[in-house]
Every structure is written in C-alpha cells, then in structure tokens.
Tab-separated table of C-alpha atoms and ligand atoms in Angstrom:
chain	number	residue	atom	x	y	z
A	1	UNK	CA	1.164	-1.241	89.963
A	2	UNK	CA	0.036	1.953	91.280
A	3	UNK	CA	0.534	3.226	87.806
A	4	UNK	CA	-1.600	1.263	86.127
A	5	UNK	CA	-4.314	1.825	88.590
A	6	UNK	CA	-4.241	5.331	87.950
A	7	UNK	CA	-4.198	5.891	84.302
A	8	UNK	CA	-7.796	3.248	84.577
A	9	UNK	CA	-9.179	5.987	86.870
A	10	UNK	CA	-7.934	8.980	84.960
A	11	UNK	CA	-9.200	7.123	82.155
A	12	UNK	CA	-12.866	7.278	83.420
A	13	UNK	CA	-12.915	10.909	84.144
A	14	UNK	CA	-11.579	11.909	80.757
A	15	UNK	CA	-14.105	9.753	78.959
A	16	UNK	CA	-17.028	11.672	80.137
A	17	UNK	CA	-15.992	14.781	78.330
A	18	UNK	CA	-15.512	13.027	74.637
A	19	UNK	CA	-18.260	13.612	72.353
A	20	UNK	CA	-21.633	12.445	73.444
A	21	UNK	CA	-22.800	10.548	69.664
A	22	UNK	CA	-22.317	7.039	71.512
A	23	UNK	CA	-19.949	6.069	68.602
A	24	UNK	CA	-15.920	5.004	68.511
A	25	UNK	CA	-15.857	3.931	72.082
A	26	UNK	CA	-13.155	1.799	70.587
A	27	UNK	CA	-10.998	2.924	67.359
A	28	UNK	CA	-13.026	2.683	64.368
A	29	UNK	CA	-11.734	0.085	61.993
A	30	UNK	CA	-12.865	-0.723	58.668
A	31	UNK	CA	-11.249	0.670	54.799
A	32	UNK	CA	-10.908	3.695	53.063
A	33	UNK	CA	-9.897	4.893	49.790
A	34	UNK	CA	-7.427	7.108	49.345
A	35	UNK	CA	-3.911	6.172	50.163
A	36	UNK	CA	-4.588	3.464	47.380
A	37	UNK	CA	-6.663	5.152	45.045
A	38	UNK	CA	-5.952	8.711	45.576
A	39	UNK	CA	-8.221	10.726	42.982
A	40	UNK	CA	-7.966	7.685	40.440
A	41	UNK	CA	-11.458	8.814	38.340
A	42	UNK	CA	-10.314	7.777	35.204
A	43	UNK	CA	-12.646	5.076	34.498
A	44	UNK	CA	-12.953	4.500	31.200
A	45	UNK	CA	-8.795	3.867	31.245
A	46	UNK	CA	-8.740	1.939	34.247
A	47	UNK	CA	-12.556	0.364	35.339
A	48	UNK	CA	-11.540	-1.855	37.947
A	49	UNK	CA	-9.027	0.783	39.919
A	50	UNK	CA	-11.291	3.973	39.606
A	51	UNK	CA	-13.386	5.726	42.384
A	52	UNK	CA	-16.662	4.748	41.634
A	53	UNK	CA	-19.181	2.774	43.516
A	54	UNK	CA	-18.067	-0.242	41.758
A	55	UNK	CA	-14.858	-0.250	44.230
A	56	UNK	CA	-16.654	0.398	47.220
A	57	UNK	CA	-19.208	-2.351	46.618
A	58	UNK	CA	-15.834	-4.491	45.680
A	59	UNK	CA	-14.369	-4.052	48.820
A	60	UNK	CA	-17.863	-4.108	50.654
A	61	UNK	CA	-18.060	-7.588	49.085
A	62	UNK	CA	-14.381	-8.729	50.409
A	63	UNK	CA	-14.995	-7.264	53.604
A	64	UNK	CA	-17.925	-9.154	54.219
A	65	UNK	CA	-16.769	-12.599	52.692
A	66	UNK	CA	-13.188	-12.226	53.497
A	67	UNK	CA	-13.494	-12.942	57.546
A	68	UNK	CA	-12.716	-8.955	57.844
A	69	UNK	CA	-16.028	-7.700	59.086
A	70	UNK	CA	-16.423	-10.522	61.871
A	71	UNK	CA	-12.889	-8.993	62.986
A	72	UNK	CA	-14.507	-5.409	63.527
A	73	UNK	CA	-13.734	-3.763	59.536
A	74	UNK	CA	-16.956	-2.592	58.860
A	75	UNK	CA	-16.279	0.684	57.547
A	76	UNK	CA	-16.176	1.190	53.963
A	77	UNK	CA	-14.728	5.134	53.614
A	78	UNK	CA	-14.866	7.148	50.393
A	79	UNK	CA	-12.404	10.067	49.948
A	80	UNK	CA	-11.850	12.852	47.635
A	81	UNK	CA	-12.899	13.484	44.318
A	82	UNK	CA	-16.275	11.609	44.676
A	83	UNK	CA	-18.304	14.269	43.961
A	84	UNK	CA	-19.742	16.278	41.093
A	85	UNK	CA	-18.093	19.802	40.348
A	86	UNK	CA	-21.124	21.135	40.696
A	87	UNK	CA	-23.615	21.715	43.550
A	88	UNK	CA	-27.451	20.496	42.442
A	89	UNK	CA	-30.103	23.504	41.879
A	90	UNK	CA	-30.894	23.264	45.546
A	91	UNK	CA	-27.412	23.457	46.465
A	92	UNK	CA	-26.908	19.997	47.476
A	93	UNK	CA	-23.367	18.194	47.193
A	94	UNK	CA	-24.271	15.570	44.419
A	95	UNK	CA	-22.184	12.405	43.799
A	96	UNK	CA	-20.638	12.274	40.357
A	97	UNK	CA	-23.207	10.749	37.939
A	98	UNK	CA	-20.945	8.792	35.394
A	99	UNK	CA	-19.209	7.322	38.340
A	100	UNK	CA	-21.534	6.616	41.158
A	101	UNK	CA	-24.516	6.523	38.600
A	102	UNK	CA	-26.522	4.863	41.515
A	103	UNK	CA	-25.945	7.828	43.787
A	104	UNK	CA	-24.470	7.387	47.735
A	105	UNK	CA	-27.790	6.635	49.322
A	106	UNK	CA	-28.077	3.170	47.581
A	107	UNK	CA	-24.341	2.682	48.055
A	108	UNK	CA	-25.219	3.415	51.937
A	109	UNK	CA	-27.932	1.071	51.719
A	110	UNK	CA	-25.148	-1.618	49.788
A	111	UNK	CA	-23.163	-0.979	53.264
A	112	UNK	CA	-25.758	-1.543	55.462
A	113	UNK	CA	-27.531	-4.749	54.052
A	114	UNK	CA	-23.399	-6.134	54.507
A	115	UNK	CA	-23.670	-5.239	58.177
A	116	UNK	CA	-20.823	-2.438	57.099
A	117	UNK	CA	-21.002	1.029	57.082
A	118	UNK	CA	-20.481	3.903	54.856
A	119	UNK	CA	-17.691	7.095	55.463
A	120	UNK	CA	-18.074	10.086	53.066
A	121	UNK	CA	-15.198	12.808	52.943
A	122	UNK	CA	-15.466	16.669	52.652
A	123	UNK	CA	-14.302	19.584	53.308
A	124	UNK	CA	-13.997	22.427	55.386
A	125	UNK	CA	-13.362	25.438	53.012
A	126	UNK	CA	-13.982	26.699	49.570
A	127	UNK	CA	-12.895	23.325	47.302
A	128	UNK	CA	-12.107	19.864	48.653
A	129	UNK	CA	-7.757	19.361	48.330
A	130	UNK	CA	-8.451	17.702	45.379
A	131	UNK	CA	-10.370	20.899	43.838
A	132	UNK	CA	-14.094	19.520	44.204
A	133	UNK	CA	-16.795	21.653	45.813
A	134	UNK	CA	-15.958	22.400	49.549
A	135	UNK	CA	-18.191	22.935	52.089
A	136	UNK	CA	-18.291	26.644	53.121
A	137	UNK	CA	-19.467	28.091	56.351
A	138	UNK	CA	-22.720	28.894	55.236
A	139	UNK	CA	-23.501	25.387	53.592
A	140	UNK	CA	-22.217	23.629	56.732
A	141	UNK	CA	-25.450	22.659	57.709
A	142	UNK	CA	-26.988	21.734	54.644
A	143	UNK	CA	-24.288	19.476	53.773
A	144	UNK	CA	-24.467	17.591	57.529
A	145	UNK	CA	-27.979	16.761	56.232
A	146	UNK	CA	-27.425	15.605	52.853
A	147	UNK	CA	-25.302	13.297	54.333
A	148	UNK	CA	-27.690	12.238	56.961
A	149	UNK	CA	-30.769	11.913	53.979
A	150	UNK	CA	-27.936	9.526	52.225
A	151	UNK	CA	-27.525	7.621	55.508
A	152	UNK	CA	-24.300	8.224	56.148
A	153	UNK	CA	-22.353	6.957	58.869
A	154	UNK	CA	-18.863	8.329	58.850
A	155	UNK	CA	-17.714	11.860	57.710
A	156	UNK	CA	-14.465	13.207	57.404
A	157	UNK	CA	-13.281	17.041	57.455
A	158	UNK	CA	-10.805	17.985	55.195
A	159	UNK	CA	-9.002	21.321	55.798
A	160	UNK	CA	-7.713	22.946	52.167
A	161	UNK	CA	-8.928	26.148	51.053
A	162	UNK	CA	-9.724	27.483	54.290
A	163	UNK	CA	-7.756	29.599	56.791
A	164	UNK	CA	-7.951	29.076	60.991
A	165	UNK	CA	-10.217	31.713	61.666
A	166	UNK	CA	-12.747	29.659	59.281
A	167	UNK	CA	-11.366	26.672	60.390
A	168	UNK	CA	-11.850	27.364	64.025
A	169	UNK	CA	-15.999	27.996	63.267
A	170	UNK	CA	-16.220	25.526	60.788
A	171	UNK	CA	-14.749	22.435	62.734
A	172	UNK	CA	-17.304	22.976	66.326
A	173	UNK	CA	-20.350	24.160	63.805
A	174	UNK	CA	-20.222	20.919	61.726
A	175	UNK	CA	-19.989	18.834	64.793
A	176	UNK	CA	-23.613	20.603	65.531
A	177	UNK	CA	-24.659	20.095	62.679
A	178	UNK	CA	-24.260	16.445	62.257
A	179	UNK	CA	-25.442	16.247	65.860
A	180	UNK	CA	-28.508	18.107	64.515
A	181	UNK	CA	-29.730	15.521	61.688
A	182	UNK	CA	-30.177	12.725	65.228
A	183	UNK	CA	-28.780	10.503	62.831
A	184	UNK	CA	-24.597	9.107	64.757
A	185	UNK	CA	-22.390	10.191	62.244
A	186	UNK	CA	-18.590	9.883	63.297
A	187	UNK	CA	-17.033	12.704	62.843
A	188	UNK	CA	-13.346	12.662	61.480
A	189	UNK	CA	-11.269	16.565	62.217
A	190	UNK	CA	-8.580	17.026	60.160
A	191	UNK	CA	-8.225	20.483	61.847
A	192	UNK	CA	-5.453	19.655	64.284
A	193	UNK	CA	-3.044	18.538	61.100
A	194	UNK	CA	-3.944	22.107	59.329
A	195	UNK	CA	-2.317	23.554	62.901
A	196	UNK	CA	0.709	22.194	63.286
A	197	UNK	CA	-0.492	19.309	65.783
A	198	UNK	CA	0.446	20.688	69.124
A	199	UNK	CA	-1.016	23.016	71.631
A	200	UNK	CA	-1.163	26.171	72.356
A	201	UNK	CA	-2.828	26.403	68.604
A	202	UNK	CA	-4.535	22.969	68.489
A	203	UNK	CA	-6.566	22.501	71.926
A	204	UNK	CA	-7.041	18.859	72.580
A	205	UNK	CA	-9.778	19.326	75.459
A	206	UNK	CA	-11.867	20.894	73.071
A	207	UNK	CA	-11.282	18.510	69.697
A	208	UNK	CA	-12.293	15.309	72.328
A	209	UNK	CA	-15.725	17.443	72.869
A	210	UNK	CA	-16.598	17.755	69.404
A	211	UNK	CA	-14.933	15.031	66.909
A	212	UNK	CA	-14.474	10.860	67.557
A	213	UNK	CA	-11.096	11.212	65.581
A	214	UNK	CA	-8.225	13.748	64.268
A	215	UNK	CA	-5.889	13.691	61.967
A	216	UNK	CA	-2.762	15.331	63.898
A	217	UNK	CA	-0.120	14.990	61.349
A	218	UNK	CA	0.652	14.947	57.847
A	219	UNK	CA	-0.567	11.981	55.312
A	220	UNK	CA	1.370	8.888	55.401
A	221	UNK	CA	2.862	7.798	51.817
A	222	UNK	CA	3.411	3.919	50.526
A	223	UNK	CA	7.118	4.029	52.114
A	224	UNK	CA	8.482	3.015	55.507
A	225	UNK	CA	9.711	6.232	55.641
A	226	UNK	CA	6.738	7.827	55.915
A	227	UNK	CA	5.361	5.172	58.542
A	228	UNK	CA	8.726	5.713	60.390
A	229	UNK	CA	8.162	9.504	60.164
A	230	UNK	CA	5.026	9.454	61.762
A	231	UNK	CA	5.654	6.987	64.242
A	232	UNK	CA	8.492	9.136	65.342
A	233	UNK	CA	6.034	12.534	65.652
A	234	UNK	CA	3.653	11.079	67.537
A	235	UNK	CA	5.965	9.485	70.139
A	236	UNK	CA	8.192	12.453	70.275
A	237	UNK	CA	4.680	14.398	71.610
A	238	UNK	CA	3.117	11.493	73.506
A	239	UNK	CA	3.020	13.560	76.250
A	240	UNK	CA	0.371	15.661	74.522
A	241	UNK	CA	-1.178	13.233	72.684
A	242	UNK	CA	-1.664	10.524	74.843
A	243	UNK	CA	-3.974	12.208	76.871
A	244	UNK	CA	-6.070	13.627	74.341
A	245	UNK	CA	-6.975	9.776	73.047
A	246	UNK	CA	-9.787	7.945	74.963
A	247	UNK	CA	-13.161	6.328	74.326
A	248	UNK	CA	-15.187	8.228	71.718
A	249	UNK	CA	-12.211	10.516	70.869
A	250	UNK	CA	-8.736	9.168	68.896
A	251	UNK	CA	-5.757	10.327	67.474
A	252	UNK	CA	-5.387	8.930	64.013
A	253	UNK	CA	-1.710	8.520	62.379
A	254	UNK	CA	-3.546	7.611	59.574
A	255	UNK	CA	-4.090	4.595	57.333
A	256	UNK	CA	-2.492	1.125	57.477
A	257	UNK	CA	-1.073	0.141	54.015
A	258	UNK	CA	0.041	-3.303	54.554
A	259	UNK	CA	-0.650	-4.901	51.465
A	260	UNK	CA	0.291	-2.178	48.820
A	261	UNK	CA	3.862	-2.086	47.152
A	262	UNK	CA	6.120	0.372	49.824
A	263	UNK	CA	6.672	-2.062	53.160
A	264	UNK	CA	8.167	-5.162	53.358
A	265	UNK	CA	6.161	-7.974	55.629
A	266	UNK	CA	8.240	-6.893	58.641
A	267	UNK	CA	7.617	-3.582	58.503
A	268	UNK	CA	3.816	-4.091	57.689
A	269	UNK	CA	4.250	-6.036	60.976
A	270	UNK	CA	5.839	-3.256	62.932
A	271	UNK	CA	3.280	-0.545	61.620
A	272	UNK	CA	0.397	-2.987	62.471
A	273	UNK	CA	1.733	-3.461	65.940
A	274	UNK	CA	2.934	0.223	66.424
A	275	UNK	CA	-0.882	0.946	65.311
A	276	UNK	CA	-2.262	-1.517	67.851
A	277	UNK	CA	-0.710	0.135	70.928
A	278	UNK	CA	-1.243	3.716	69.773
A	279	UNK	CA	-5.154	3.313	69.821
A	280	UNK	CA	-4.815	3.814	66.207
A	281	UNK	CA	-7.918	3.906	63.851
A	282	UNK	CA	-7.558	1.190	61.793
A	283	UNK	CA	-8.146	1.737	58.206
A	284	UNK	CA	-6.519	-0.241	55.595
A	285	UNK	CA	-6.059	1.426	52.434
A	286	UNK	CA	-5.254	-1.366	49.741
A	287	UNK	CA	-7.205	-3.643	47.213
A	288	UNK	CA	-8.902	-6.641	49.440
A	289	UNK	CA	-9.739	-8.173	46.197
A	290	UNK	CA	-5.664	-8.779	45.596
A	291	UNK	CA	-3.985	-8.710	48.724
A	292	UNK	CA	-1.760	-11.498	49.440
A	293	UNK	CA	-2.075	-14.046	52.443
A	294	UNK	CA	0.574	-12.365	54.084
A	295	UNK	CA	-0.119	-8.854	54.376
A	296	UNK	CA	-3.745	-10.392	55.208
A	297	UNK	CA	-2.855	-12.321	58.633
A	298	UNK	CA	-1.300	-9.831	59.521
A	299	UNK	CA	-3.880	-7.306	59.441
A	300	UNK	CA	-6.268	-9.912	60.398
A	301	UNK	CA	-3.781	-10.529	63.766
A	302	UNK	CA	-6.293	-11.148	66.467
A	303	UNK	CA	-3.956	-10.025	68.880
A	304	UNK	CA	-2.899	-6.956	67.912
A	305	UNK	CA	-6.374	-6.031	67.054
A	306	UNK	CA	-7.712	-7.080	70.414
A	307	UNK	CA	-4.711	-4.671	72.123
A	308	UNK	CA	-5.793	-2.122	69.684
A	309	UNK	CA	-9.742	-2.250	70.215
A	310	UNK	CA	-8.536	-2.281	74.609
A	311	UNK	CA	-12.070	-0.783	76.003
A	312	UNK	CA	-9.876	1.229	78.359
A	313	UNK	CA	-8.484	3.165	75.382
A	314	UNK	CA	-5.650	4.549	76.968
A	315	UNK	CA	-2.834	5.019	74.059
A	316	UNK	CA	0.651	3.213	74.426
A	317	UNK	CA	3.783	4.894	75.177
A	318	UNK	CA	7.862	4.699	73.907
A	319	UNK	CA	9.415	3.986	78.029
A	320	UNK	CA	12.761	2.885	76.383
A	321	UNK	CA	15.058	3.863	73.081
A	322	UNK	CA	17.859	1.406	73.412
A	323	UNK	CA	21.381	2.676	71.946
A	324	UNK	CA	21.541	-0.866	69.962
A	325	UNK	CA	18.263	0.249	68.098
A	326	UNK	CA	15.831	-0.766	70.008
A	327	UNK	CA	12.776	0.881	71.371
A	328	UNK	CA	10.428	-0.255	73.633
A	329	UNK	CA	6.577	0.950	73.743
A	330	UNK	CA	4.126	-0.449	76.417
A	331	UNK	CA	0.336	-0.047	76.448
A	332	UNK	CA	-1.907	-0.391	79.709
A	333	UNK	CA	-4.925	-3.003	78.976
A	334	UNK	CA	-7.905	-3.482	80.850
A	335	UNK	CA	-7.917	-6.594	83.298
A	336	UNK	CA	-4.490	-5.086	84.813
A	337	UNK	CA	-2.653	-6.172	81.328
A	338	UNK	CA	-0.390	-4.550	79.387
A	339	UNK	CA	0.869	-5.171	76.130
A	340	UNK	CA	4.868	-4.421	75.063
A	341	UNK	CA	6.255	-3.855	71.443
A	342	UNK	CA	9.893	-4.155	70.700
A	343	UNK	CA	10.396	-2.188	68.043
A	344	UNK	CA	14.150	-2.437	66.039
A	345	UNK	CA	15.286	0.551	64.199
A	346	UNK	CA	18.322	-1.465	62.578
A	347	UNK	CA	18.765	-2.306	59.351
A	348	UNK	CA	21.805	-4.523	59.469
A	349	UNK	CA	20.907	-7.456	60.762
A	350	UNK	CA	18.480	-9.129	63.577
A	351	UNK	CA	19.265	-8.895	66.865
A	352	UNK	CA	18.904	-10.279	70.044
A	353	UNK	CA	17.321	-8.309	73.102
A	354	UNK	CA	15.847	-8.351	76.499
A	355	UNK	CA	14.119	-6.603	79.213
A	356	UNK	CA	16.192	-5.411	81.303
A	357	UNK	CA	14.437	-6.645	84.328
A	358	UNK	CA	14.480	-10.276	82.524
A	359	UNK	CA	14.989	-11.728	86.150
A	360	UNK	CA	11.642	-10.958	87.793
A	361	UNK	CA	9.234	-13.432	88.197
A	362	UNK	CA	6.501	-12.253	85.845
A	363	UNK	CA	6.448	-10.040	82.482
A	364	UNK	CA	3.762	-7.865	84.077
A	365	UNK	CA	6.431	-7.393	87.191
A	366	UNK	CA	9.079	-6.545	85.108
A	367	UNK	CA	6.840	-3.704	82.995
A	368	UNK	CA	5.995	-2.476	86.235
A	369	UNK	CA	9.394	-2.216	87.664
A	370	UNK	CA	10.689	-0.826	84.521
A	371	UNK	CA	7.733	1.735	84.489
A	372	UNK	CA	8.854	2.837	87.831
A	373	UNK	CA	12.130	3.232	86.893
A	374	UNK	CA	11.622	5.713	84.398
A	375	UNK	CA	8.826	7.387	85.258
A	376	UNK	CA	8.583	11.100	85.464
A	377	UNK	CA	6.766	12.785	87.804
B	401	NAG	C1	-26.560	14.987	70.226
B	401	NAG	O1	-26.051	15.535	71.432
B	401	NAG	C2	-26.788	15.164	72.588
B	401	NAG	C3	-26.238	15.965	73.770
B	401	NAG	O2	-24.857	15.887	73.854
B	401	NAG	C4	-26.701	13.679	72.768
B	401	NAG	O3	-27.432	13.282	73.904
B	401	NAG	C5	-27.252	12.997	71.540
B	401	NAG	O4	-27.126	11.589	71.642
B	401	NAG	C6	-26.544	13.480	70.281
B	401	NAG	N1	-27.169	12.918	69.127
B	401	NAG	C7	-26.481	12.490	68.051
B	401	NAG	C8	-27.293	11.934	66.939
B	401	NAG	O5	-25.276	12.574	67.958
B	402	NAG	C1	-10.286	34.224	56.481
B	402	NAG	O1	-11.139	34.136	55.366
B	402	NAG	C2	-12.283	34.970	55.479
B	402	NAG	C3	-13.207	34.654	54.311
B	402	NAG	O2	-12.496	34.608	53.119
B	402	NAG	C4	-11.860	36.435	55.500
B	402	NAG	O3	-12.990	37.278	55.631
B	402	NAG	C5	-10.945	36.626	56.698
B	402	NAG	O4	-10.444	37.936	56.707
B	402	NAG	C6	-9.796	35.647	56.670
B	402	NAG	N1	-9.084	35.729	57.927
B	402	NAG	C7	-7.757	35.721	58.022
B	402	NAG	C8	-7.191	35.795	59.396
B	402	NAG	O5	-7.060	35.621	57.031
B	403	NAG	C1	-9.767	24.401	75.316
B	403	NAG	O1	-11.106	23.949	75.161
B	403	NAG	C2	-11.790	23.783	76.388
B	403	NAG	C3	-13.118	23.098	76.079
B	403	NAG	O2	-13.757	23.709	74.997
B	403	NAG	C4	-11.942	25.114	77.063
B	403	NAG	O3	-12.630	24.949	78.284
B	403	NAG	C5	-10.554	25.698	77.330
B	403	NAG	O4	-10.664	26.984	77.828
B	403	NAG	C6	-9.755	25.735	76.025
B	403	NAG	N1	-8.362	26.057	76.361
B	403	NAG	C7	-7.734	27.059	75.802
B	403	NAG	C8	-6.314	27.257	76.225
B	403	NAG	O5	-8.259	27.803	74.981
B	404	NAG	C1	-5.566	-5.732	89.494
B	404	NAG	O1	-4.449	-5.854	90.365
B	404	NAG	C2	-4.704	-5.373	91.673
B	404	NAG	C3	-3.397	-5.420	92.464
B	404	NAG	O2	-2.715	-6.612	92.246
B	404	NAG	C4	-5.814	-6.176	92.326
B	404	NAG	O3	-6.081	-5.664	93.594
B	404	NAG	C5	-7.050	-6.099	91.462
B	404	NAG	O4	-8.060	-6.928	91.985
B	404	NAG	C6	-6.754	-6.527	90.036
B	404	NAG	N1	-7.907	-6.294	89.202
B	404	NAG	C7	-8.336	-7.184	88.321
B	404	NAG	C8	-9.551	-6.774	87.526
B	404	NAG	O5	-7.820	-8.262	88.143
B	405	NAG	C1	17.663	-8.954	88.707
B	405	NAG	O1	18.939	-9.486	89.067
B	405	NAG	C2	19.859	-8.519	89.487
B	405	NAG	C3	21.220	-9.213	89.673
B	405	NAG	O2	21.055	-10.447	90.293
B	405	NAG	C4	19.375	-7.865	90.765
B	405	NAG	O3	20.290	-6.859	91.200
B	405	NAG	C5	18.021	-7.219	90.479
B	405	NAG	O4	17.486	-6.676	91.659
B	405	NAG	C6	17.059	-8.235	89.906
B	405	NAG	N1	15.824	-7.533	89.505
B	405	NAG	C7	14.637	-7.942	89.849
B	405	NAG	C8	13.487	-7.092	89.376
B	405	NAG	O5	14.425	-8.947	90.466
C-alpha cells in the first residue's frame, strides 16, 4: 500500500521536469508509416501501397470513420523517404513532388479538418537512414520552421549519418528550435537508441527535459521475435527506464504491428497488453483499410488502452518470472489501481496459473502483498 502511495508522489515531482510544450501528458497514440511501408516509393508499380499522400489521407480517412480516433489515434505519422533529394533554392526540405504533389501543408490541413494530426520524420545528420537529405547542425533551425509553416504537429529525429558529438548538439538544439516556432510540436529522440540505451552515455534526466518520446532500442521487425526481443530489453533495464517515463516524456519500444503478417492473434494480444503497461506510445503500423476484425478489437481494447493512457504515467514492471514460463508484470494506476499481465513464454501448450497469494481477500491485496514480498530496497 505504502508502495503505491509513493511511486503517485514521486510521480508528481518527476513530472515537473519533462518538457514544458504541454503535449503527451499521456502516450501519444495514433499511426505511422514505416514498419508497414518502409521506403515503398514505387508508385507507379504499386499505387495503393506507396508513400505518398494518397496513404496518409487513406488512413486519415479509416482513422476517422473506423471508431479509431474517438479511441485517442489521432496521429497520422510519415517516415522516411518522403522527401525530395534535393533541398529548394532557399534551402528548405521540400516534399517529393510526384508523390505528395499537394505538398505537406495541405496534407496537415487534411489531418486537421479529421480532428487528427500530422507527424513528419527527419533526421539528425548528413542524409536521413534511408539516404534523403538530413538535417545538419546548421539547418537545424530552419528545418524546425518549415515544419512549423507546414503545421506540423509531430516530428521525429532520426540518428544516421551523424556521430555523438553532433548528436549530443543536435538533439537539445532542435528541441529549441521547435520550441522557437510557438507552434507544440512533439518531439520524438531517437538519440538514446544511437547510444546504446543505458546510462552513463544516454542521460535520461536530461532526454525527459527536452523530447516527449525516445526511441531506446533497436526497430522492431514483423516477427514475435523481435517483439519478444524488445520486450525482454526493456524489462531487463526497467530499473533505468522506468523512471525516466512520466507525463510529457515516454519511452517508446516502438510500433504495434498487430494486423500485418508476423504475429499470431495471441501474440498481437500479448504485445498490445505488454504495450499497455509499459506506457508505450501507441502507433500501429499496418493498412487500416485491410485489417481484419481481429487484429482490430484488439487494438481497439478499451481496456488496455485505458491502462495504457493511466494519467499517472508511471510505467509497469516484470515482479515475477515463473520457472513454468510465466511472467508476471504489474502497473500502478491512478485511483489506487493497478493493472497485472500474465505473460506465458511457452510454446507447448496452455497452461494453468495463479497468484501466488490467490487466498487473500482482494486482487489489489494480493498485488500488494506480492509487491512487498519482492521488493528491493
Ligand atoms: C516553450 O518553452 C517555454 C518555457 O519552457 C514554454 O512555456 C512554452 O510553452 C514552450 N512553447 C512551445 C510552443 O513549446
Ligand atoms: C564528428 O563530426 C564532425 C563533423 O563532421 C567532425 O568535425 C568531428 O571531428 C567528429 N567528431 C568525432 C568525435 O568523430
Ligand atoms: C544529466 O542531465 C541533467 C539535466 O540536463 C544534468 O543536470 C546532469 O548533470 C546530467 N548528468 C550527467 C551525469 O551528465
Ligand atoms: C487509496 O487508498 C488509501 C489507503 O487505503 C486511502 O487512504 C485513499 O483514500 C485511497 N485513495 C483513493 C483516491 O481512493
Ligand atoms: C494464504 O494461505 C496460506 C496457507 O493457508 C497462508 O499461509 C497465507 O498466509 C495466506 N496468504 C494470505 C495473503 O492470506
């Protein structure tokens, strides 16, 4: 009990110091391109799957009419490989013509008129990963406003073709800059996932002060491997990260990909639930206009997005790994809840499992008496 109480108050004190934009006091949630659609710009060979504004205004469409939006998806995130491969002749980042022929300010406006917003991507360094113009130190600033002129609500920061001594600069000035243009612009840091994830080389006080989100780890794949492989990292360093994650300021294990071809609907379950109690961003990466109705309900769960979007924001933790496969994570909610995950590792058959406090009167008694079992000091 005494637990609980004091993770709400640490909570509180932590939140002050996240980044003062207003935005993310709860994960950001919405859909974004690339584990799907990677740098698909082939558009005369494939119209419908391409990057162009014609899928964003797709899956603006979807989430709008789809029952996604009223659920809290209202971002609609481009990635890589949306831009020209050449600056404009006042040095401006310039959407590719042939592909986003009405430019990103009207697709902004497209957003906007929806009730959803729009992410861009760039980033920090000499190309983008996928070998388009980059945004250099010296154009930092001048790229934060082209993005604010296009109305622009979300940016992410790429790390390729950079090294940390640029990175370090590059990451804090951007923040400024964005700050700069008045407009709120969330502000996605991939910077922590270009060092390795974990302090002393990534310093988590300082990414909460100038980003709303971080990628810490590496990018997750179409494969339960991958989700298991991330799930394990961050877990394995909760110690770190759990404490870095509050309101205004998240860890991001990246996207959701329930409803592409890699999971079955039991492990698009799991990741959705092991999502929920991390304080996860949720971003689905997948095509709305196809997905079936049971990859849907489940990322349309009103449960596990209610745990996820807890105001207190206070990431879940792993308190038990079971020898029969089972692990056990538990998130503190606001209103002195908490939510538990059982989570199997097995892959021979189902099983059967309890707490093993099963006997006490209520499930919130027998969280607490298991916390206090294994707490650490
Ligand atoms: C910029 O930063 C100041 C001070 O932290 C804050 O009050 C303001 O709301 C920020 N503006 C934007 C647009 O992020
Ligand atoms: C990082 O890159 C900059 C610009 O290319 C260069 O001047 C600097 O020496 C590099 N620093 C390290 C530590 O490699
Ligand atoms: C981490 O960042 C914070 C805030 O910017 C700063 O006060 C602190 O000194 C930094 N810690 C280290 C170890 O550099
Ligand atoms: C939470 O539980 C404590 C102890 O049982 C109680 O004193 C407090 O009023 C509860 N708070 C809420 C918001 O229910
Ligand atoms: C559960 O039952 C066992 C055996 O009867 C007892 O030793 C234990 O104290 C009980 N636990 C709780 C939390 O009531």
């Amino acid at each position: 009990m005494h637990l609980v109480e004091l993770l709400f108050v640490s909570s509180l004190s932590v939140a002050t110091f996240a980044l003062d934009n207003g935005l993310m006091r709860v994960p950001p949630m919405g859909w974004l391109a690339w584990e799907r659609y990677r740098c698909d710009i082939d558009c005369d060979h494939d119209p419908k799957n391409c990057i162009s504004e014609n899928l964003f205004m797709d899956m603006a469409d979807r989430l709008s009419e789809d029952g996604w939006r009223e659920l809290g998806y209202v971002y609609v995130n481009i990635d890589d490989c949306w831009s020209s491969m050449k600056r404009d002749d006042n040095g401006r980042l310039q959407a590719d013509p042939k592909r986003f022929p009405g430019g990103i300010h009207k697709l902004a406006r497209y957003m906007h008129d929806r009730g959803l917003k729009l992410g861009i991507y760039g980033d920090m360094g000499t190309h983008t990963c996928g070998g388009y113009p980059g945004t250099t130190l010296d154009k930092i600033e001048l790229d934060a406003q082209t993005f604010a002129d296009w109305e622009v609500d979300m940016f992410k920061f790429d790390g390729c073709y950079s090294n940390a001594t640029e990175q370090e600069q590059g990451y804090p000035l951007m923040s400024k800059a964005l700050n700069a243009t008045g407009r709120p612009i969330g502000y996605s840091c991939s910077w922590p996932a270009y060092q390795g994830g974990l302090p002393p080389k990534v310093n988590y006080t300082q990414l909460g002060e100038i980003c709303n989100l971080w990628r810490n780890y590496g990018d997750i794949q179409d494969s339960w491997d991958s989700v298991l492989k991330i799930i394990n990292w961050f877990f394995e360093n909760q110690n770190v990260l759990v404490s870095a994650a509050g309101p205004g300021k998240w860890n991001d294990p990246d996207m959701l990909i329930a409803g592409d071809f890699g999971l079955s609907m039991e492990q698009s379950r799991s990741q959705m639930a092991i999502w929920a109690m991390m304080a996860a961003p949720l971003f689905m990466s997948n095509d709305l206009r196809t997905i079936n109705s049971g990859a849907r309900s489940i990322l349309q769960n009103k449960i596990a997005i209610s745990i996820n979007q807890d105001p207190m924001g206070i990431p879940g933790r792993s308190i038990l790994k079971e020898k029969s496969g089972i692990d056990v994570y538990w998130r503190p909610l606001s209103k002195n809840a908490s939510a538990l995950v059982f989570f199997s590792r097995r892959n021979d058959m189902p099983t059967d499992t309890r707490l093993p406090s099963a006997n006490s009167t209520t499930p919130q008694a027998a969280t607490r008496s298991m916390m206090s079992s294994r707490r650490r000091p």
